[in-house]
Each structure stands twice: as structure tokens, then as C-alpha cells.
Short mmCIF file of C-alpha atoms in Angstrom, two decimals:
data_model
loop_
_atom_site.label_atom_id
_atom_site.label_comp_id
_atom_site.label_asym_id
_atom_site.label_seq_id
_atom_site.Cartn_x
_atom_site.Cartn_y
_atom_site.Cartn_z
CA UNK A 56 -5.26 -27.55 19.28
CA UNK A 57 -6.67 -24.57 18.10
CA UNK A 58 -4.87 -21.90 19.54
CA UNK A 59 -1.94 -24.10 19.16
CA UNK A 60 -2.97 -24.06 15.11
CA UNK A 61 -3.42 -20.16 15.54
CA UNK A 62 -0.01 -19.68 16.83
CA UNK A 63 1.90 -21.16 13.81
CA UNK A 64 -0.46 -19.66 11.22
CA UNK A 65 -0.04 -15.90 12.75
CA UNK A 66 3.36 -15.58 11.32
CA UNK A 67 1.75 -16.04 7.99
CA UNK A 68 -0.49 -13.20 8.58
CA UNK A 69 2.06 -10.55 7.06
CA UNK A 70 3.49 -12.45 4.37
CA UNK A 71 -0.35 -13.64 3.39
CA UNK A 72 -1.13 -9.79 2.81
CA UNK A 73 1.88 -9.17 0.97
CA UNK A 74 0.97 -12.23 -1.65
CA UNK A 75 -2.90 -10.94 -1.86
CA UNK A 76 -1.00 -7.55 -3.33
CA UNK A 77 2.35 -9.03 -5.52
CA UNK A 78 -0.13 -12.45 -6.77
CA UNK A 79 -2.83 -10.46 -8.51
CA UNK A 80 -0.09 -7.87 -9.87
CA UNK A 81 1.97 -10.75 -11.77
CA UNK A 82 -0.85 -12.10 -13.29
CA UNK A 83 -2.64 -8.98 -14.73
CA UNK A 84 0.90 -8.09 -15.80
CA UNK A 85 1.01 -4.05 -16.91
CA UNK A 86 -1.40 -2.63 -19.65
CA UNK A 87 -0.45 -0.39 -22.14
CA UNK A 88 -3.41 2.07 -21.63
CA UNK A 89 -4.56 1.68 -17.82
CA UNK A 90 -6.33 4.78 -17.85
CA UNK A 91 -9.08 2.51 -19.60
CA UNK A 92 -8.69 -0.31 -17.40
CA UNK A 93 -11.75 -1.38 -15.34
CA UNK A 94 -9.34 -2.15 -12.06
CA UNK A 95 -8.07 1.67 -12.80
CA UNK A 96 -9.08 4.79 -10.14
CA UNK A 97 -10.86 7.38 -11.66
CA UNK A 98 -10.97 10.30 -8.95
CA UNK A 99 -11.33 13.34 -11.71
CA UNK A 100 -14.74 11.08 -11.96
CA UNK A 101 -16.04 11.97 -8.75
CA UNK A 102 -17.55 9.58 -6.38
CA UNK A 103 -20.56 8.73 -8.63
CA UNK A 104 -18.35 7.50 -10.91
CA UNK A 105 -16.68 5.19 -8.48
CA UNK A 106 -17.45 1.54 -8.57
CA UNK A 107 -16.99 -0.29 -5.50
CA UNK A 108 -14.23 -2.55 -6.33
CA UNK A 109 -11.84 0.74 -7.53
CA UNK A 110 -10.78 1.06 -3.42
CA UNK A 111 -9.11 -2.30 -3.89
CA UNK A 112 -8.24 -3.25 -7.87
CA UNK A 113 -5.68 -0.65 -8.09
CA UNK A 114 -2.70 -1.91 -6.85
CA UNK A 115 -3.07 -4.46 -9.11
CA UNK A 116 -2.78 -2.56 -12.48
CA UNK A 117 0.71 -1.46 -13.68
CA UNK A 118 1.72 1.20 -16.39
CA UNK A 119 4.18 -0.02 -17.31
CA UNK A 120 7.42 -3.02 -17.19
CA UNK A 121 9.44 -0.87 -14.82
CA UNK A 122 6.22 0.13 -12.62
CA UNK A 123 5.34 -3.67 -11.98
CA UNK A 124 8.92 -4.82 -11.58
CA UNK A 125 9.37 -2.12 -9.18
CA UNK A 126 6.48 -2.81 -7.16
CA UNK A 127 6.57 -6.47 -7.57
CA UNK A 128 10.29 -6.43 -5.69
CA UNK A 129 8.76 -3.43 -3.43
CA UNK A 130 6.00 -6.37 -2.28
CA UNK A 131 8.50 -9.08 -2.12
CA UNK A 132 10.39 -6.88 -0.14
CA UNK A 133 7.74 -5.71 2.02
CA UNK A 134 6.51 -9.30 2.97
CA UNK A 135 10.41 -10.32 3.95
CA UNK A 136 10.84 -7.19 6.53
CA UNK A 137 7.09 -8.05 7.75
CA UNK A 138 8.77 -11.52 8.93
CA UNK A 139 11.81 -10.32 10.00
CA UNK A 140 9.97 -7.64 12.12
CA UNK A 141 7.63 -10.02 13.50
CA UNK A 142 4.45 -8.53 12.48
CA UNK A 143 1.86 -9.55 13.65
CA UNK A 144 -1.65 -10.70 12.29
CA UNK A 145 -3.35 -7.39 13.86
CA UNK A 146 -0.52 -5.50 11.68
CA UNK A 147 -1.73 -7.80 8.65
CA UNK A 148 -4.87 -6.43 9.48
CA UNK A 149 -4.12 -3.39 9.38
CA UNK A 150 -2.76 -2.85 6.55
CA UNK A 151 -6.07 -4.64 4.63
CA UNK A 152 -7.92 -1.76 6.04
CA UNK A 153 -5.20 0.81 5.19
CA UNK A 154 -5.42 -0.48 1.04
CA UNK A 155 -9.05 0.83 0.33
CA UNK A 156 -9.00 3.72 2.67
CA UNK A 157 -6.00 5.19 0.90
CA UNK A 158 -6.77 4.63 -2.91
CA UNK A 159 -10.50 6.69 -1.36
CA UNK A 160 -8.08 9.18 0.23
CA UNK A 161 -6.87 9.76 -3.42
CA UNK A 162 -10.68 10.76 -4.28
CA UNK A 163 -10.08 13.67 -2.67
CA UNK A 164 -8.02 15.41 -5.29
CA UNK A 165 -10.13 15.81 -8.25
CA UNK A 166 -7.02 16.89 -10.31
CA UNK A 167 -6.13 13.08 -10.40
CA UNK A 168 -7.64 11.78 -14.01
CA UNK A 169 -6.65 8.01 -13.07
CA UNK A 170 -4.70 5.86 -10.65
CA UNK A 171 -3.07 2.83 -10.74
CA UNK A 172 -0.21 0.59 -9.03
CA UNK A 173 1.22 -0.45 -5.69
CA UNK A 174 3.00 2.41 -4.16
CA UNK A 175 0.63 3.93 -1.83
CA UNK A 176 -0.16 0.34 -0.83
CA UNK A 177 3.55 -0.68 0.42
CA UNK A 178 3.83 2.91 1.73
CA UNK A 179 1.07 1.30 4.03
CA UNK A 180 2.68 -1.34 5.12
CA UNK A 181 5.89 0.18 6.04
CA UNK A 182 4.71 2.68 8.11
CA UNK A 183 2.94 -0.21 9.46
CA UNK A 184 6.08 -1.95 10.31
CA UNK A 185 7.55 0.92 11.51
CA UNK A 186 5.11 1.87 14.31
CA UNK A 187 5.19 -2.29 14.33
CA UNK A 188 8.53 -2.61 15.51
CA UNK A 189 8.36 0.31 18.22
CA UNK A 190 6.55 -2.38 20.07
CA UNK A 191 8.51 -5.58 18.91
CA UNK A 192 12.08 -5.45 17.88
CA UNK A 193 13.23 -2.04 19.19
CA UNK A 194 12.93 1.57 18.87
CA UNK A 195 15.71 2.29 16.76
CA UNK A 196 14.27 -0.09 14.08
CA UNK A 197 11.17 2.03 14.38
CA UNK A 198 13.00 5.37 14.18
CA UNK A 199 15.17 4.23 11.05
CA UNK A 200 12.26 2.84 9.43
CA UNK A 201 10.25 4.97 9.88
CA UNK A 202 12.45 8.30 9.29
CA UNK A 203 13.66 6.74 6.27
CA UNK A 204 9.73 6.51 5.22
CA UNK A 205 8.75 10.26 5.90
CA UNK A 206 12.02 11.34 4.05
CA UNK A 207 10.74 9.92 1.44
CA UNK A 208 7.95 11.07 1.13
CA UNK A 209 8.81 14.49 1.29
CA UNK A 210 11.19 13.92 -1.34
CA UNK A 211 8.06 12.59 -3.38
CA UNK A 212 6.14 16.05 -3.10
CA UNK A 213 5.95 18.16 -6.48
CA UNK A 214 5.15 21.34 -5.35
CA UNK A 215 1.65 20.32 -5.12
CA UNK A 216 1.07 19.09 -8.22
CA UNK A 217 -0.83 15.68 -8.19
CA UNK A 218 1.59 13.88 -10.80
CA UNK A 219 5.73 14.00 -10.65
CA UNK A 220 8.19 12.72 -13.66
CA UNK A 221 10.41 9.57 -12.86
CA UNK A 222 12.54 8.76 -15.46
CA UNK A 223 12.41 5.08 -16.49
CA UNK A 224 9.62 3.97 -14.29
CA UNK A 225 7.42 4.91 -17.63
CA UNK A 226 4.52 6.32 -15.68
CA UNK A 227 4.27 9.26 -13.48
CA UNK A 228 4.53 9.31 -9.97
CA UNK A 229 1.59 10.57 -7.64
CA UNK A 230 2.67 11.59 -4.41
CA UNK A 231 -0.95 11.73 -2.80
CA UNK A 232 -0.82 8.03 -3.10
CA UNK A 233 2.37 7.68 -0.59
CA UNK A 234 1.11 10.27 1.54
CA UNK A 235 -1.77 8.77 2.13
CA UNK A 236 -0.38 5.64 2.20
CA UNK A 237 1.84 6.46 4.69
CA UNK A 238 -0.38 8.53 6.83
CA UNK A 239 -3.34 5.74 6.87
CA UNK A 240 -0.70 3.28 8.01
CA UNK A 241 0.81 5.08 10.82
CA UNK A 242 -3.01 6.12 12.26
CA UNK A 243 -4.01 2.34 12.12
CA UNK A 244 -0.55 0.89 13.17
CA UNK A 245 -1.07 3.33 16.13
CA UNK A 246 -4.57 2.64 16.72
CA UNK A 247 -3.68 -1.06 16.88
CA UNK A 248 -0.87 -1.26 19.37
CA UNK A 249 -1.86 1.58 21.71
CA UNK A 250 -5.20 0.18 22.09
CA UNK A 251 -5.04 -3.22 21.97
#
């Protein structure tokens, strides 16, 4: 009964991730000022000046209309192509572990007076689901998914610089955060379905 019970809750696994980022990010909504916002990451701070909960609260702050929209779709989005791909609860799993590692990755460029939003977050999870469907629907799902992601992302660099203008998204963009994003959920996606 049990592992009968397990079997029709794993497909949840994926969407169940995607609803613990888009839920919180409705209902806090986007604040006007979020460099002041307790949820907010603060790497120019240094790690003293990092409470705990800043590896997760994040994605949940918004700096805008545009930002949340965008990354409430983004999550939607995210969640769907998680079913469609068949992801699996170790995938769900590892993208949990890929959301605090990459907002700490971020800590590492001092340049960075705050953080907030989703991005980096559902950069995880689609590099997830890329490396995901390798093993599960094919390899040229992987490949476009995948190469779609990492064009992307290269498209995101600034010449370095840890914050890039896009117009009518109200807030800047901070390409560390899909890098890292992106590169945390490739080495866990990896991890997971070459090892286990």
C-alpha cells in the first residue's frame, strides 16, 4: 500500500517544488524598495551579515510587477515541463538543494549590494530537466533544452559586471544568479542520475 501510495505521489514531486517557489512569490507580491526587505540577499554584507534564512527567502521577493509576472509564468512554466518530462522526485530533490546553494554562490561576488527574485532558481530547475531528460524522454530533448539554457546564459553575461539593464522588467538583471543557477543544477542533476 505504501509503495503503491509512493508511486502516485512521485509525480507530484516536481510540480510540489515548483508551488513551494510561485506560492510564496504571489503572496508577498513585489515591494517597492526590496533592497530593505528582510527576505532580500545582502552579499556586499559579507557572510556575517547573512542570516540564515537569506539562502532560501529570495526567490520570493520581487522588484517589481514585470519581475514577479515574469517569474511567476517562468514557475508555472517550469512545473508544466517538469511533468511533461517526467521528473522525478530525486530531480525535485535536487533542485531544493540547488535553491540555497546558488543564492550562497551569489555571496561570492561582493560587488552585489542586494538580491532578490526567481531567476537563478528556475535556471536550476531547467538545467535540472535537461540533464533529467537525457535519462527519460530522449537525448535530443536534453540537447535542445539544455543548449537553449547555456545560450542563454551567455547572452545574460555583461562583460563582467554583476548587474545588466532589461528594459521593462523594472529591475536589473544579475547574471551570477543564472550562472549559478544553471551550473548548481547541472552538477546535482548529474550527480543524481549517474550515481544513483
Amino acid at each position: 500500500m505504501a509503495a503503491r501510495l509512493s508511486r502516485r505521489l512521485s509525480p507530484l514531486a516536481w510540480p510540489a517544488v515548483a508551488l513551494a517557489v510561485l506560492l510564496p512569490a504571489w503572496v508577498a507580491g513585489w515591494v517597492g524598495h526590496p533592497e530593505h526587505s528582510l527576505w532580500a540577499l545582502h552579499p556586499s554584507q559579507g557572510w556575517a551579515g547573512m542570516p540564515w534564512w537569506a539562502a532560501i527567502t529570495p526567490a520570493w521577493v520581487h522588484a517589481s510587477e514585470a519581475h514577479l509576472i515574469g517569474n511567476l509564468a517562468a514557475a508555472a512554466l517550469v512545473g508544466v515541463l517538469g511533468l511533461a518530462l517526467r521528473a522525478s522526485p530525486g530531480d525535485a530533490l535536487m533542485w531544493l538543494l540547488a535553491w540555497p546553494l546558488l543564492h550562497l554562490g551569489l555571496m561570492l561576488d561582493p560587488r552585489l549590494d542586494w538580491y532578490v527574485g526567481a531567476s537563478g532558481v528556475l535556471h536550476a530547475g531547467v538545467a535540472i530537466l535537461g540533464v533529467s531528460a537525457w535519462f527519460t524522454t530522449g537525448r535530443m530533448a536534453s540537447l535542445a533544452l539544455t543548449g537553449a539554457l547555456l545560450l542563454k546564459v551567455c547572452l545574460d553575461v555583461s562583460g563582467g559586471l554583476p548587474l545588466a539593464d532589461r528594459p521593462g522588467l523594472g529591475v536589473p538583471l544579475v547574471p551570477l544568479s543564472h550562472l549559478m543557477g544553471t551550473v548548481f543544477g547541472l552538477l546535482l542533476a548529474g550527480f543524481h542520475r549517474v550515481r544513483f
